[in-house]
PDB file of C-alpha atoms in Angstrom:
ATOM      1  CA  MET A   1      87.969 108.908 105.137  1.00  0.00           C
ATOM      2  CA  ARG A   2      84.401 107.880 105.958  1.00  0.00           C
ATOM      3  CA  GLN A   3      82.833 111.179 104.966  1.00  0.00           C
ATOM      4  CA  CYS A   4      84.843 111.578 101.761  1.00  0.00           C
ATOM      5  CA  PHE A   5      84.934 108.022 100.408  1.00  0.00           C
ATOM      6  CA  CYS A   6      82.968 105.492 102.464  1.00  0.00           C
ATOM      7  CA  ASP A   7      79.682 107.390 102.397  1.00  0.00           C
ATOM      8  CA  PRO A   8      79.533 107.813  98.581  1.00  0.00           C
ATOM      9  CA  PHE A   9      80.646 104.197  98.098  1.00  0.00           C
ATOM     10  CA  GLU A  10      77.922 102.906 100.417  1.00  0.00           C
ATOM     11  CA  ALA A  11      75.282 105.118  98.795  1.00  0.00           C
ATOM     12  CA  LYS A  12      76.065 103.723  95.333  1.00  0.00           C
ATOM     13  CA  THR A  13      76.701 100.055  96.135  1.00  0.00           C
ATOM     14  CA  LYS A  14      74.551  99.539  99.263  1.00  0.00           C
ATOM     15  CA  ALA A  15      77.571  97.639 100.614  1.00  0.00           C
ATOM     16  CA  LYS A  16      79.240  98.416 103.947  1.00  0.00           C
ATOM     17  CA  ALA A  17      82.777  99.830 104.123  1.00  0.00           C
ATOM     18  CA  ASN A  18      84.719  99.121 107.301  1.00  0.00           C
ATOM     19  CA  ILE A  19      87.874 101.056 108.166  1.00  0.00           C
ATOM     20  CA  ALA A  20      90.733  99.029 109.664  1.00  0.00           C
ATOM     21  CA  LEU A  21      92.861 100.867 112.202  1.00  0.00           C
ATOM     22  CA  GLY A  22      96.634 100.589 112.041  1.00  0.00           C
ATOM     23  CA  GLY A  23      99.293 101.704 109.607  1.00  0.00           C
ATOM     24  CA  PRO A  24     100.927 100.740 106.301  1.00  0.00           C
ATOM     25  CA  PRO A  25     103.615  98.370 107.687  1.00  0.00           C
ATOM     26  CA  GLN A  26     100.979  96.432 109.647  1.00  0.00           C
ATOM     27  CA  TRP A  27      98.554  96.247 106.728  1.00  0.00           C
ATOM     28  CA  LEU A  28     101.255  95.077 104.334  1.00  0.00           C
ATOM     29  CA  ALA A  29     102.357  92.405 106.813  1.00  0.00           C
ATOM     30  CA  GLN A  30      98.774  91.147 107.062  1.00  0.00           C
ATOM     31  CA  VAL A  31      98.539  90.758 103.288  1.00  0.00           C
ATOM     32  CA  GLN A  32     101.974  89.122 103.123  1.00  0.00           C
ATOM     33  CA  ALA A  33     100.870  86.611 105.753  1.00  0.00           C
ATOM     34  CA  SER A  34      97.684  85.652 103.903  1.00  0.00           C
ATOM     35  CA  PRO A  35      97.978  86.488 100.186  1.00  0.00           C
ATOM     36  CA  ASN A  36      95.317  83.985  99.108  1.00  0.00           C
ATOM     37  CA  ASP A  37      92.736  85.384 101.505  1.00  0.00           C
ATOM     38  CA  PRO A  38      93.837  88.904 102.461  1.00  0.00           C
ATOM     39  CA  PRO A  39      92.105  90.316 105.546  1.00  0.00           C
ATOM     40  CA  ILE A  40      92.166  93.803 103.990  1.00  0.00           C
ATOM     41  CA  ASP A  41      90.506  94.655 100.677  1.00  0.00           C
ATOM     42  CA  MET A  42      92.360  97.872  99.880  1.00  0.00           C
ATOM     43  CA  LEU A  43      95.658  99.272 101.077  1.00  0.00           C
ATOM     44  CA  ILE A  44      96.794 102.786 101.932  1.00  0.00           C
ATOM     45  CA  MET A  45     100.580 102.700 101.609  1.00  0.00           C
ATOM     46  CA  THR A  46     103.669 104.842 101.647  1.00  0.00           C
ATOM     47  CA  PRO A  47     105.230 104.602  98.164  1.00  0.00           C
ATOM     48  CA  ASP A  48     108.211 102.546  99.337  1.00  0.00           C
ATOM     49  CA  LEU A  49     105.903  99.926 100.866  1.00  0.00           C
ATOM     50  CA  ALA A  50     103.639 100.088  97.813  1.00  0.00           C
ATOM     51  CA  LEU A  51     106.637  99.153  95.673  1.00  0.00           C
ATOM     52  CA  ILE A  52     107.432  96.233  97.970  1.00  0.00           C
ATOM     53  CA  ALA A  53     103.861  94.987  97.516  1.00  0.00           C
ATOM     54  CA  ALA A  54     104.056  95.538  93.750  1.00  0.00           C
ATOM     55  CA  ASN A  55     107.396  93.761  93.354  1.00  0.00           C
ATOM     56  CA  ALA A  56     106.164  90.828  95.439  1.00  0.00           C
ATOM     57  CA  GLY A  57     103.111  90.370  93.202  1.00  0.00           C
ATOM     58  CA  LEU A  58     100.737  90.967  96.102  1.00  0.00           C
ATOM     59  CA  VAL A  59      98.558  93.605  94.428  1.00  0.00           C
ATOM     60  CA  ASP A  60      96.506  93.958  91.247  1.00  0.00           C
ATOM     61  CA  ASP A  61      97.206  96.185  88.261  1.00  0.00           C
ATOM     62  CA  PHE A  62      95.215  99.413  88.113  1.00  0.00           C
ATOM     63  CA  THR A  63      93.427  99.824  84.771  1.00  0.00           C
ATOM     64  CA  VAL A  64      90.803 102.233  83.473  1.00  0.00           C
ATOM     65  CA  ASP A  65      88.328  99.432  82.819  1.00  0.00           C
ATOM     66  CA  LYS A  66      88.374  98.571  86.535  1.00  0.00           C
ATOM     67  CA  LEU A  67      88.717 102.189  87.675  1.00  0.00           C
ATOM     68  CA  PRO A  68      87.174 104.715  85.252  1.00  0.00           C
ATOM     69  CA  ASN A  69      88.441 107.628  87.347  1.00  0.00           C
ATOM     70  CA  LEU A  70      92.016 106.421  86.848  1.00  0.00           C
ATOM     71  CA  ALA A  71      91.851 108.195  83.474  1.00  0.00           C
ATOM     72  CA  LYS A  72      91.905 111.465  85.428  1.00  0.00           C
ATOM     73  CA  ILE A  73      95.055 110.612  87.396  1.00  0.00           C
ATOM     74  CA  PRO A  74      98.375 111.661  85.787  1.00  0.00           C
ATOM     75  CA  LYS A  75     100.113 108.593  84.390  1.00  0.00           C
ATOM     76  CA  GLU A  76     103.362 109.547  86.121  1.00  0.00           C
ATOM     77  CA  LEU A  77     101.710 109.078  89.514  1.00  0.00           C
ATOM     78  CA  THR A  78     100.424 105.610  88.638  1.00  0.00           C
ATOM     79  CA  ASP A  79     103.749 104.672  87.070  1.00  0.00           C
ATOM     80  CA  SER A  80     105.508 105.677  90.304  1.00  0.00           C
ATOM     81  CA  VAL A  81     104.139 102.478  91.874  1.00  0.00           C
ATOM     82  CA  LYS A  82     104.568 100.417  88.686  1.00  0.00           C
ATOM     83  CA  GLY A  83     100.890 100.628  87.734  1.00  0.00           C
ATOM     84  CA  LYS A  84      99.951  98.439  90.696  1.00  0.00           C
ATOM     85  CA  GLY A  85      98.203 101.258  92.484  1.00  0.00           C
ATOM     86  CA  THR A  86      98.334 105.024  92.179  1.00  0.00           C
ATOM     87  CA  LEU A  87      98.726 108.092  94.372  1.00  0.00           C
ATOM     88  CA  LEU A  88      95.723 109.546  96.177  1.00  0.00           C
ATOM     89  CA  ASP A  89      97.297 112.603  97.749  1.00  0.00           C
ATOM     90  CA  TYR A  90     100.691 114.046  98.567  1.00  0.00           C
ATOM     91  CA  GLY A  91     102.586 116.402 100.807  1.00  0.00           C
ATOM     92  CA  VAL A  92     105.698 118.392 100.017  1.00  0.00           C
ATOM     93  CA  GLY A  93     108.723 118.685 102.264  1.00  0.00           C
ATOM     94  CA  GLY A  94     109.880 122.289 102.181  1.00  0.00           C
ATOM     95  CA  ILE A  95     110.701 125.340 104.280  1.00  0.00           C
ATOM     96  CA  THR A  96     108.245 126.346 106.999  1.00  0.00           C
ATOM     97  CA  PHE A  97     108.941 129.592 108.831  1.00  0.00           C
ATOM     98  CA  ASN A  98     107.662 132.040 111.433  1.00  0.00           C
ATOM     99  CA  LYS A  99     106.787 135.014 109.252  1.00  0.00           C
ATOM    100  CA  SER A 100     106.686 137.382 112.229  1.00  0.00           C
ATOM    101  CA  LYS A 101     110.416 136.730 112.709  1.00  0.00           C
ATOM    102  CA  VAL A 102     111.574 135.854 109.189  1.00  0.00           C
ATOM    103  CA  LYS A 103     110.646 138.705 106.856  1.00  0.00           C
ATOM    104  CA  ASN A 104     112.737 137.479 103.921  1.00  0.00           C
ATOM    105  CA  PRO A 105     112.729 133.667 104.052  1.00  0.00           C
ATOM    106  CA  PRO A 106     115.177 131.558 102.037  1.00  0.00           C
ATOM    107  CA  LYS A 107     113.669 130.542  98.715  1.00  0.00           C
ATOM    108  CA  SER A 108     115.880 127.509  98.079  1.00  0.00           C
ATOM    109  CA  PHE A 109     117.666 124.735  99.934  1.00  0.00           C
ATOM    110  CA  ALA A 110     120.998 126.310  98.949  1.00  0.00           C
ATOM    111  CA  GLU A 111     119.987 129.669 100.443  1.00  0.00           C
ATOM    112  CA  PHE A 112     118.615 127.897 103.523  1.00  0.00           C
ATOM    113  CA  VAL A 113     121.986 126.210 104.138  1.00  0.00           C
ATOM    114  CA  ASP A 114     123.953 129.399 103.517  1.00  0.00           C
ATOM    115  CA  ARG A 115     121.930 131.604 105.850  1.00  0.00           C
ATOM    116  CA  VAL A 116     121.576 129.039 108.644  1.00  0.00           C
ATOM    117  CA  SER A 117     125.336 128.360 108.438  1.00  0.00           C
ATOM    118  CA  LYS A 118     126.014 132.076 108.922  1.00  0.00           C
ATOM    119  CA  GLY A 119     123.852 132.153 112.052  1.00  0.00           C
ATOM    120  CA  GLU A 120     121.081 134.296 110.613  1.00  0.00           C
ATOM    121  CA  PHE A 121     118.519 131.733 111.782  1.00  0.00           C
ATOM    122  CA  VAL A 122     118.206 128.723 114.039  1.00  0.00           C
ATOM    123  CA  ALA A 123     116.594 125.945 112.001  1.00  0.00           C
ATOM    124  CA  SER A 124     114.575 122.940 113.141  1.00  0.00           C
ATOM    125  CA  VAL A 125     115.117 119.835 111.015  1.00  0.00           C
ATOM    126  CA  PRO A 126     113.841 116.257 111.365  1.00  0.00           C
ATOM    127  CA  SER A 127     116.011 113.854 113.341  1.00  0.00           C
ATOM    128  CA  ILE A 128     116.940 110.423 112.062  1.00  0.00           C
ATOM    129  CA  ALA A 129     114.277 109.024 114.413  1.00  0.00           C
ATOM    130  CA  TYR A 130     111.601 110.387 112.055  1.00  0.00           C
ATOM    131  CA  ALA A 131     110.792 107.781 109.407  1.00  0.00           C
ATOM    132  CA  VAL A 132     110.719 110.128 106.412  1.00  0.00           C
ATOM    133  CA  THR A 133     113.992 111.947 107.197  1.00  0.00           C
ATOM    134  CA  PRO A 134     116.060 109.978 104.626  1.00  0.00           C
ATOM    135  CA  ILE A 135     113.677 111.167 101.903  1.00  0.00           C
ATOM    136  CA  MET A 136     112.511 114.652 102.907  1.00  0.00           C
ATOM    137  CA  LEU A 137     115.874 115.818 104.249  1.00  0.00           C
ATOM    138  CA  ILE A 138     118.896 113.672 103.315  1.00  0.00           C
ATOM    139  CA  TRP A 139     117.983 112.860  99.712  1.00  0.00           C
ATOM    140  CA  ALA A 140     116.075 116.077  98.941  1.00  0.00           C
ATOM    141  CA  MET A 141     118.847 118.348 100.204  1.00  0.00           C
ATOM    142  CA  ALA A 142     121.620 116.255  98.643  1.00  0.00           C
ATOM    143  CA  LYS A 143     119.859 116.452  95.276  1.00  0.00           C
ATOM    144  CA  ALA A 144     119.272 120.191  95.608  1.00  0.00           C
ATOM    145  CA  LEU A 145     122.969 120.734  96.361  1.00  0.00           C
ATOM    146  CA  GLY A 146     124.226 118.744  93.381  1.00  0.00           C
ATOM    147  CA  GLY A 147     124.299 115.210  94.776  1.00  0.00           C
ATOM    148  CA  GLY A 148     121.735 112.446  94.708  1.00  0.00           C
ATOM    149  CA  VAL A 149     120.952 108.965  95.863  1.00  0.00           C
ATOM    150  CA  ASN A 150     124.520 107.815  95.131  1.00  0.00           C
ATOM    151  CA  ASP A 151     126.196 110.932  96.516  1.00  0.00           C
ATOM    152  CA  VAL A 152     124.926 112.395  99.777  1.00  0.00           C
ATOM    153  CA  ASP A 153     128.222 114.114 100.622  1.00  0.00           C
ATOM    154  CA  PRO A 154     126.697 117.537  99.815  1.00  0.00           C
ATOM    155  CA  PHE A 155     124.033 116.930 102.452  1.00  0.00           C
ATOM    156  CA  PHE A 156     126.449 115.906 105.199  1.00  0.00           C
ATOM    157  CA  LYS A 157     128.773 118.817 104.381  1.00  0.00           C
ATOM    158  CA  ALA A 158     125.805 121.181 104.641  1.00  0.00           C
ATOM    159  CA  MET A 159     124.796 119.723 108.002  1.00  0.00           C
ATOM    160  CA  ALA A 160     128.356 120.180 109.291  1.00  0.00           C
ATOM    161  CA  LYS A 161     128.236 123.847 108.271  1.00  0.00           C
ATOM    162  CA  MET A 162     124.856 124.392 109.958  1.00  0.00           C
ATOM    163  CA  LYS A 163     125.349 122.267 113.080  1.00  0.00           C
ATOM    164  CA  LYS A 164     125.751 125.167 115.548  1.00  0.00           C
ATOM    165  CA  ASN A 165     122.420 126.596 114.449  1.00  0.00           C
ATOM    166  CA  LEU A 166     120.258 123.460 114.301  1.00  0.00           C
ATOM    167  CA  VAL A 167     117.705 121.869 116.590  1.00  0.00           C
ATOM    168  CA  PHE A 168     116.097 118.532 115.774  1.00  0.00           C
ATOM    169  CA  TRP A 169     112.497 117.402 115.848  1.00  0.00           C
ATOM    170  CA  GLY A 170     111.465 113.790 116.359  1.00  0.00           C
ATOM    171  CA  GLY A 171     107.765 114.302 115.647  1.00  0.00           C
ATOM    172  CA  PRO A 172     105.689 116.964 113.881  1.00  0.00           C
ATOM    173  CA  ASN A 173     104.494 118.550 117.129  1.00  0.00           C
ATOM    174  CA  ASP A 174     108.118 119.062 118.212  1.00  0.00           C
ATOM    175  CA  PHE A 175     108.701 121.196 115.135  1.00  0.00           C
ATOM    176  CA  PHE A 176     105.682 123.369 115.850  1.00  0.00           C
ATOM    177  CA  ASN A 177     106.825 123.795 119.454  1.00  0.00           C
ATOM    178  CA  HIS A 178     110.286 124.888 118.275  1.00  0.00           C
ATOM    179  CA  LEU A 179     108.789 127.654 116.140  1.00  0.00           C
ATOM    180  CA  SER A 180     106.073 128.743 118.556  1.00  0.00           C
ATOM    181  CA  SER A 181     108.516 128.963 121.492  1.00  0.00           C
ATOM    182  CA  GLY A 182     111.155 130.844 119.509  1.00  0.00           C
ATOM    183  CA  GLU A 183     113.724 128.064 119.825  1.00  0.00           C
ATOM    184  CA  ALA A 184     113.890 128.109 116.015  1.00  0.00           C
ATOM    185  CA  GLU A 185     112.682 130.555 113.373  1.00  0.00           C
ATOM    186  CA  LEU A 186     112.282 128.160 110.458  1.00  0.00           C
ATOM    187  CA  GLY A 187     112.947 124.600 109.362  1.00  0.00           C
ATOM    188  CA  ILE A 188     112.175 121.665 107.108  1.00  0.00           C
ATOM    189  CA  TYR A 189     108.552 120.507 107.407  1.00  0.00           C
ATOM    190  CA  PHE A 190     105.457 119.545 105.401  1.00  0.00           C
ATOM    191  CA  ASP A 191     103.073 121.899 103.624  1.00  0.00           C
ATOM    192  CA  GLY A 192      99.842 120.269 104.788  1.00  0.00           C
ATOM    193  CA  ARG A 193     100.843 120.199 108.446  1.00  0.00           C
ATOM    194  CA  THR A 194     101.928 123.825 108.196  1.00  0.00           C
ATOM    195  CA  TRP A 195      98.481 124.858 106.993  1.00  0.00           C
ATOM    196  CA  ASN A 196      96.750 122.725 109.617  1.00  0.00           C
ATOM    197  CA  HIS A 197      98.618 124.734 112.271  1.00  0.00           C
ATOM    198  CA  PHE A 198      97.635 127.970 110.502  1.00  0.00           C
ATOM    199  CA  ASP A 199      93.973 126.988 110.485  1.00  0.00           C
ATOM    200  CA  SER A 200      94.204 126.102 114.181  1.00  0.00           C
ATOM    201  CA  GLY A 201      95.207 129.673 115.009  1.00  0.00           C
ATOM    202  CA  ALA A 202      98.957 129.861 114.325  1.00  0.00           C
ATOM    203  CA  THR A 203      98.539 132.535 111.656  1.00  0.00           C
ATOM    204  CA  TRP A 204     102.223 133.475 112.003  1.00  0.00           C
ATOM    205  CA  ILE A 205     103.298 130.307 110.158  1.00  0.00           C
ATOM    206  CA  ASP A 206     104.006 130.047 106.417  1.00  0.00           C
ATOM    207  CA  PHE A 207     105.490 127.610 103.883  1.00  0.00           C
ATOM    208  CA  ILE A 208     107.724 127.795 100.803  1.00  0.00           C
ATOM    209  CA  ASN A 209     108.393 125.054  98.276  1.00  0.00           C
ATOM    210  CA  PRO A 210     112.158 125.416  97.638  1.00  0.00           C
ATOM    211  CA  SER A 211     113.061 126.516  94.122  1.00  0.00           C
ATOM    212  CA  GLU A 212     114.868 123.207  93.551  1.00  0.00           C
ATOM    213  CA  GLY A 213     111.621 121.397  94.424  1.00  0.00           C
ATOM    214  CA  GLY A 214     110.711 119.819  97.740  1.00  0.00           C
ATOM    215  CA  SER A 215     110.336 116.058  97.960  1.00  0.00           C
ATOM    216  CA  LEU A 216     106.948 114.665  96.991  1.00  0.00           C
ATOM    217  CA  ASN A 217     105.713 112.417  99.788  1.00  0.00           C
ATOM    218  CA  GLY A 218     102.763 110.578  98.336  1.00  0.00           C
ATOM    219  CA  VAL A 219     100.094 108.280  99.712  1.00  0.00           C
ATOM    220  CA  ALA A 220      99.504 105.248  97.490  1.00  0.00           C
ATOM    221  CA  ILE A 221      96.335 103.162  97.260  1.00  0.00           C
ATOM    222  CA  GLN A 222      96.320  99.524  96.133  1.00  0.00           C
ATOM    223  CA  LYS A 223      94.110  96.442  95.923  1.00  0.00           C
ATOM    224  CA  PRO A 224      95.518  93.134  97.202  1.00  0.00           C
ATOM    225  CA  LYS A 225      95.140  90.182  94.865  1.00  0.00           C
ATOM    226  CA  ASN A 226      92.228  87.922  95.857  1.00  0.00           C
ATOM    227  CA  ALA A 227      90.581  90.752  97.799  1.00  0.00           C
ATOM    228  CA  ASN A 228      86.848  91.441  97.600  1.00  0.00           C
ATOM    229  CA  PRO A 229      86.007  92.805  94.095  1.00  0.00           C
ATOM    230  CA  LEU A 230      83.955  95.525  95.800  1.00  0.00           C
ATOM    231  CA  ALA A 231      87.319  97.151  96.471  1.00  0.00           C
ATOM    232  CA  TRP A 232      87.270  98.396  92.871  1.00  0.00           C
ATOM    233  CA  PRO A 233      84.194 100.652  93.206  1.00  0.00           C
ATOM    234  CA  TYR A 234      85.538 101.864  96.554  1.00  0.00           C
ATOM    235  CA  LEU A 235      88.906 102.749  95.015  1.00  0.00           C
ATOM    236  CA  ASN A 236      87.096 104.463  92.157  1.00  0.00           C
ATOM    237  CA  GLU A 237      85.346 106.694  94.701  1.00  0.00           C
ATOM    238  CA  MET A 238      88.763 107.553  96.162  1.00  0.00           C
ATOM    239  CA  LEU A 239      89.836 108.775  92.725  1.00  0.00           C
ATOM    240  CA  ASP A 240      86.663 110.823  92.124  1.00  0.00           C
ATOM    241  CA  ALA A 241      87.298 114.561  91.727  1.00  0.00           C
ATOM    242  CA  LYS A 242      84.497 115.781  94.012  1.00  0.00           C
ATOM    243  CA  ASN A 243      85.408 113.314  96.749  1.00  0.00           C
ATOM    244  CA  GLN A 244      89.063 114.321  96.497  1.00  0.00           C
ATOM    245  CA  GLU A 245      88.127 118.011  96.700  1.00  0.00           C
ATOM    246  CA  LYS A 246      86.401 117.364 100.014  1.00  0.00           C
ATOM    247  CA  PHE A 247      89.384 115.308 101.222  1.00  0.00           C
ATOM    248  CA  ALA A 248      91.849 118.070 100.289  1.00  0.00           C
ATOM    249  CA  GLU A 249      89.773 120.712 102.052  1.00  0.00           C
ATOM    250  CA  ILE A 250      89.922 118.716 105.287  1.00  0.00           C
ATOM    251  CA  LEU A 251      93.636 117.814 105.194  1.00  0.00           C
ATOM    252  CA  SER A 252      95.184 120.744 103.265  1.00  0.00           C
ATOM    253  CA  TYR A 253      97.178 118.334 101.086  1.00  0.00           C
ATOM    254  CA  GLY A 254      97.297 118.119  97.311  1.00  0.00           C
ATOM    255  CA  VAL A 255      95.221 115.434  95.589  1.00  0.00           C
ATOM    256  CA  THR A 256      95.706 113.801  92.223  1.00  0.00           C
ATOM    257  CA  ASN A 257      92.576 113.946  90.026  1.00  0.00           C
ATOM    258  CA  VAL A 258      93.221 116.568  87.333  1.00  0.00           C
ATOM    259  CA  ASP A 259      89.594 117.766  87.478  1.00  0.00           C
ATOM    260  CA  VAL A 260      89.864 118.802  91.130  1.00  0.00           C
ATOM    261  CA  VAL A 261      89.169 122.502  91.666  1.00  0.00           C
ATOM    262  CA  TYR A 262      90.664 123.753  94.914  1.00  0.00           C
ATOM    263  CA  SER A 263      88.850 126.359  96.978  1.00  0.00           C
ATOM    264  CA  GLU A 264      90.146 129.939  97.063  1.00  0.00           C
ATOM    265  CA  LYS A 265      91.576 129.204 100.518  1.00  0.00           C
ATOM    266  CA  LEU A 266      93.354 126.056  99.395  1.00  0.00           C
ATOM    267  CA  LYS A 267      94.569 127.039  95.923  1.00  0.00           C
ATOM    268  CA  PRO A 268      97.591 129.137  96.989  1.00  0.00           C
ATOM    269  CA  ARG A 269      98.597 126.504  99.535  1.00  0.00           C
ATOM    270  CA  ILE A 270      98.855 123.510  97.202  1.00  0.00           C
ATOM    271  CA  THR A 271     102.152 122.869  95.423  1.00  0.00           C
ATOM    272  CA  PRO A 272     101.522 121.274  92.006  1.00  0.00           C
ATOM    273  CA  TRP A 273     103.171 117.860  91.916  1.00  0.00           C
ATOM    274  CA  GLN A 274     105.053 118.959  88.784  1.00  0.00           C
ATOM    275  CA  LYS A 275     106.991 121.461  90.945  1.00  0.00           C
ATOM    276  CA  THR A 276     108.192 118.779  93.347  1.00  0.00           C
ATOM    277  CA  VAL A 277     110.876 116.121  92.984  1.00  0.00           C
ATOM    278  CA  PHE A 278     110.022 112.404  92.958  1.00  0.00           C
ATOM    279  CA  PRO A 279     112.144 110.427  95.416  1.00  0.00           C
ATOM    280  CA  PRO A 280     113.668 107.259  93.895  1.00  0.00           C
ATOM    281  CA  TYR A 281     112.211 105.062  96.631  1.00  0.00           C
ATOM    282  CA  GLU A 282     113.680 101.757  95.487  1.00  0.00           C
ATOM    283  CA  GLU A 283     117.178 103.192  95.163  1.00  0.00           C
ATOM    284  CA  ILE A 284     116.901 104.942  98.539  1.00  0.00           C
ATOM    285  CA  ALA A 285     115.830 101.671 100.176  1.00  0.00           C
ATOM    286  CA  LYS A 286     119.127 100.069  99.104  1.00  0.00           C
ATOM    287  CA  VAL A 287     121.286 102.718 100.792  1.00  0.00           C
ATOM    288  CA  ARG A 288     119.013 103.886 103.600  1.00  0.00           C
ATOM    289  CA  ASN A 289     120.822 101.895 106.304  1.00  0.00           C
ATOM    290  CA  ASP A 290     124.170 103.300 105.178  1.00  0.00           C
ATOM    291  CA  TRP A 291     122.765 106.824 105.439  1.00  0.00           C
ATOM    292  CA  VAL A 292     121.428 106.146 108.933  1.00  0.00           C
ATOM    293  CA  ASP A 293     124.809 104.756 110.030  1.00  0.00           C
ATOM    294  CA  ARG A 294     126.600 107.806 108.653  1.00  0.00           C
ATOM    295  CA  TRP A 295     124.096 110.137 110.308  1.00  0.00           C
ATOM    296  CA  ASN A 296     124.678 108.444 113.658  1.00  0.00           C
ATOM    297  CA  ARG A 297     128.455 108.794 113.266  1.00  0.00           C
ATOM    298  CA  GLU A 298     128.559 112.363 111.993  1.00  0.00           C
ATOM    299  CA  ILE A 299     125.438 114.018 113.411  1.00  0.00           C
ATOM    300  CA  GLY A 300     124.305 111.766 116.229  1.00  0.00           C
ATOM    301  CA  ARG A 301     120.881 113.328 116.804  1.00  0.00           C
TER     302      ARG A 301
END
């Protein structure tokens, strides 16, 4: 963050950028507690929390006159948080596999379910303890199998079919351990984390975006109302193509400026956002607790 965005901001403005430690729920709570004098000048949010901030009127509209680089961000990504912010980068939830053991990986969620159900593979999937599971697994698989936010029966039926051949991960390192130990051969995971493992020496790992489209898990950036106006030039640096290129190279995640040119190493790894599916975050929020309750009753892990 400092190398990619703070340094160019400081060089241009001669102002100092300080990075606050913590996470999106904490930062949002701080702004909610002091909206007239927010202790944070820009927010990095998950899209569901960004929508909470937008709906509560806690954040400013993003416009090209305030952020010239916003013109290079696809409108759909800004609209996804109601124009009160935009997306900086994104990961895709898809199928990660051990290519030394899986020579012909499933290319779709439907094929994944069919082949795991038949016992061809043991799959590692996120448990309900992982915060993004309702989006990257429940909703994404339900949608791929013909359901959606108002019908997750296809997902739970699929899980019942696969249950003898599933292990569950509670954190990203658990998933990697499942594949590296041989406890599982493949599973549902993120593209960027997959490539981080690859670059750390696990060259046996690979990733596929399912043909139905994996869920887009974006990172939103916003400016609280009444925050320091210097947040605008900082946010503009975050949307700059060259700065985003550097950011993508470090994290192996897709970024959003249309002028970004990925390196030869990164290009085949990045799933274009157009080939993903956008989770309906607000609708999911309304039924999330029901899904968790059903998971606990029917799956229990």
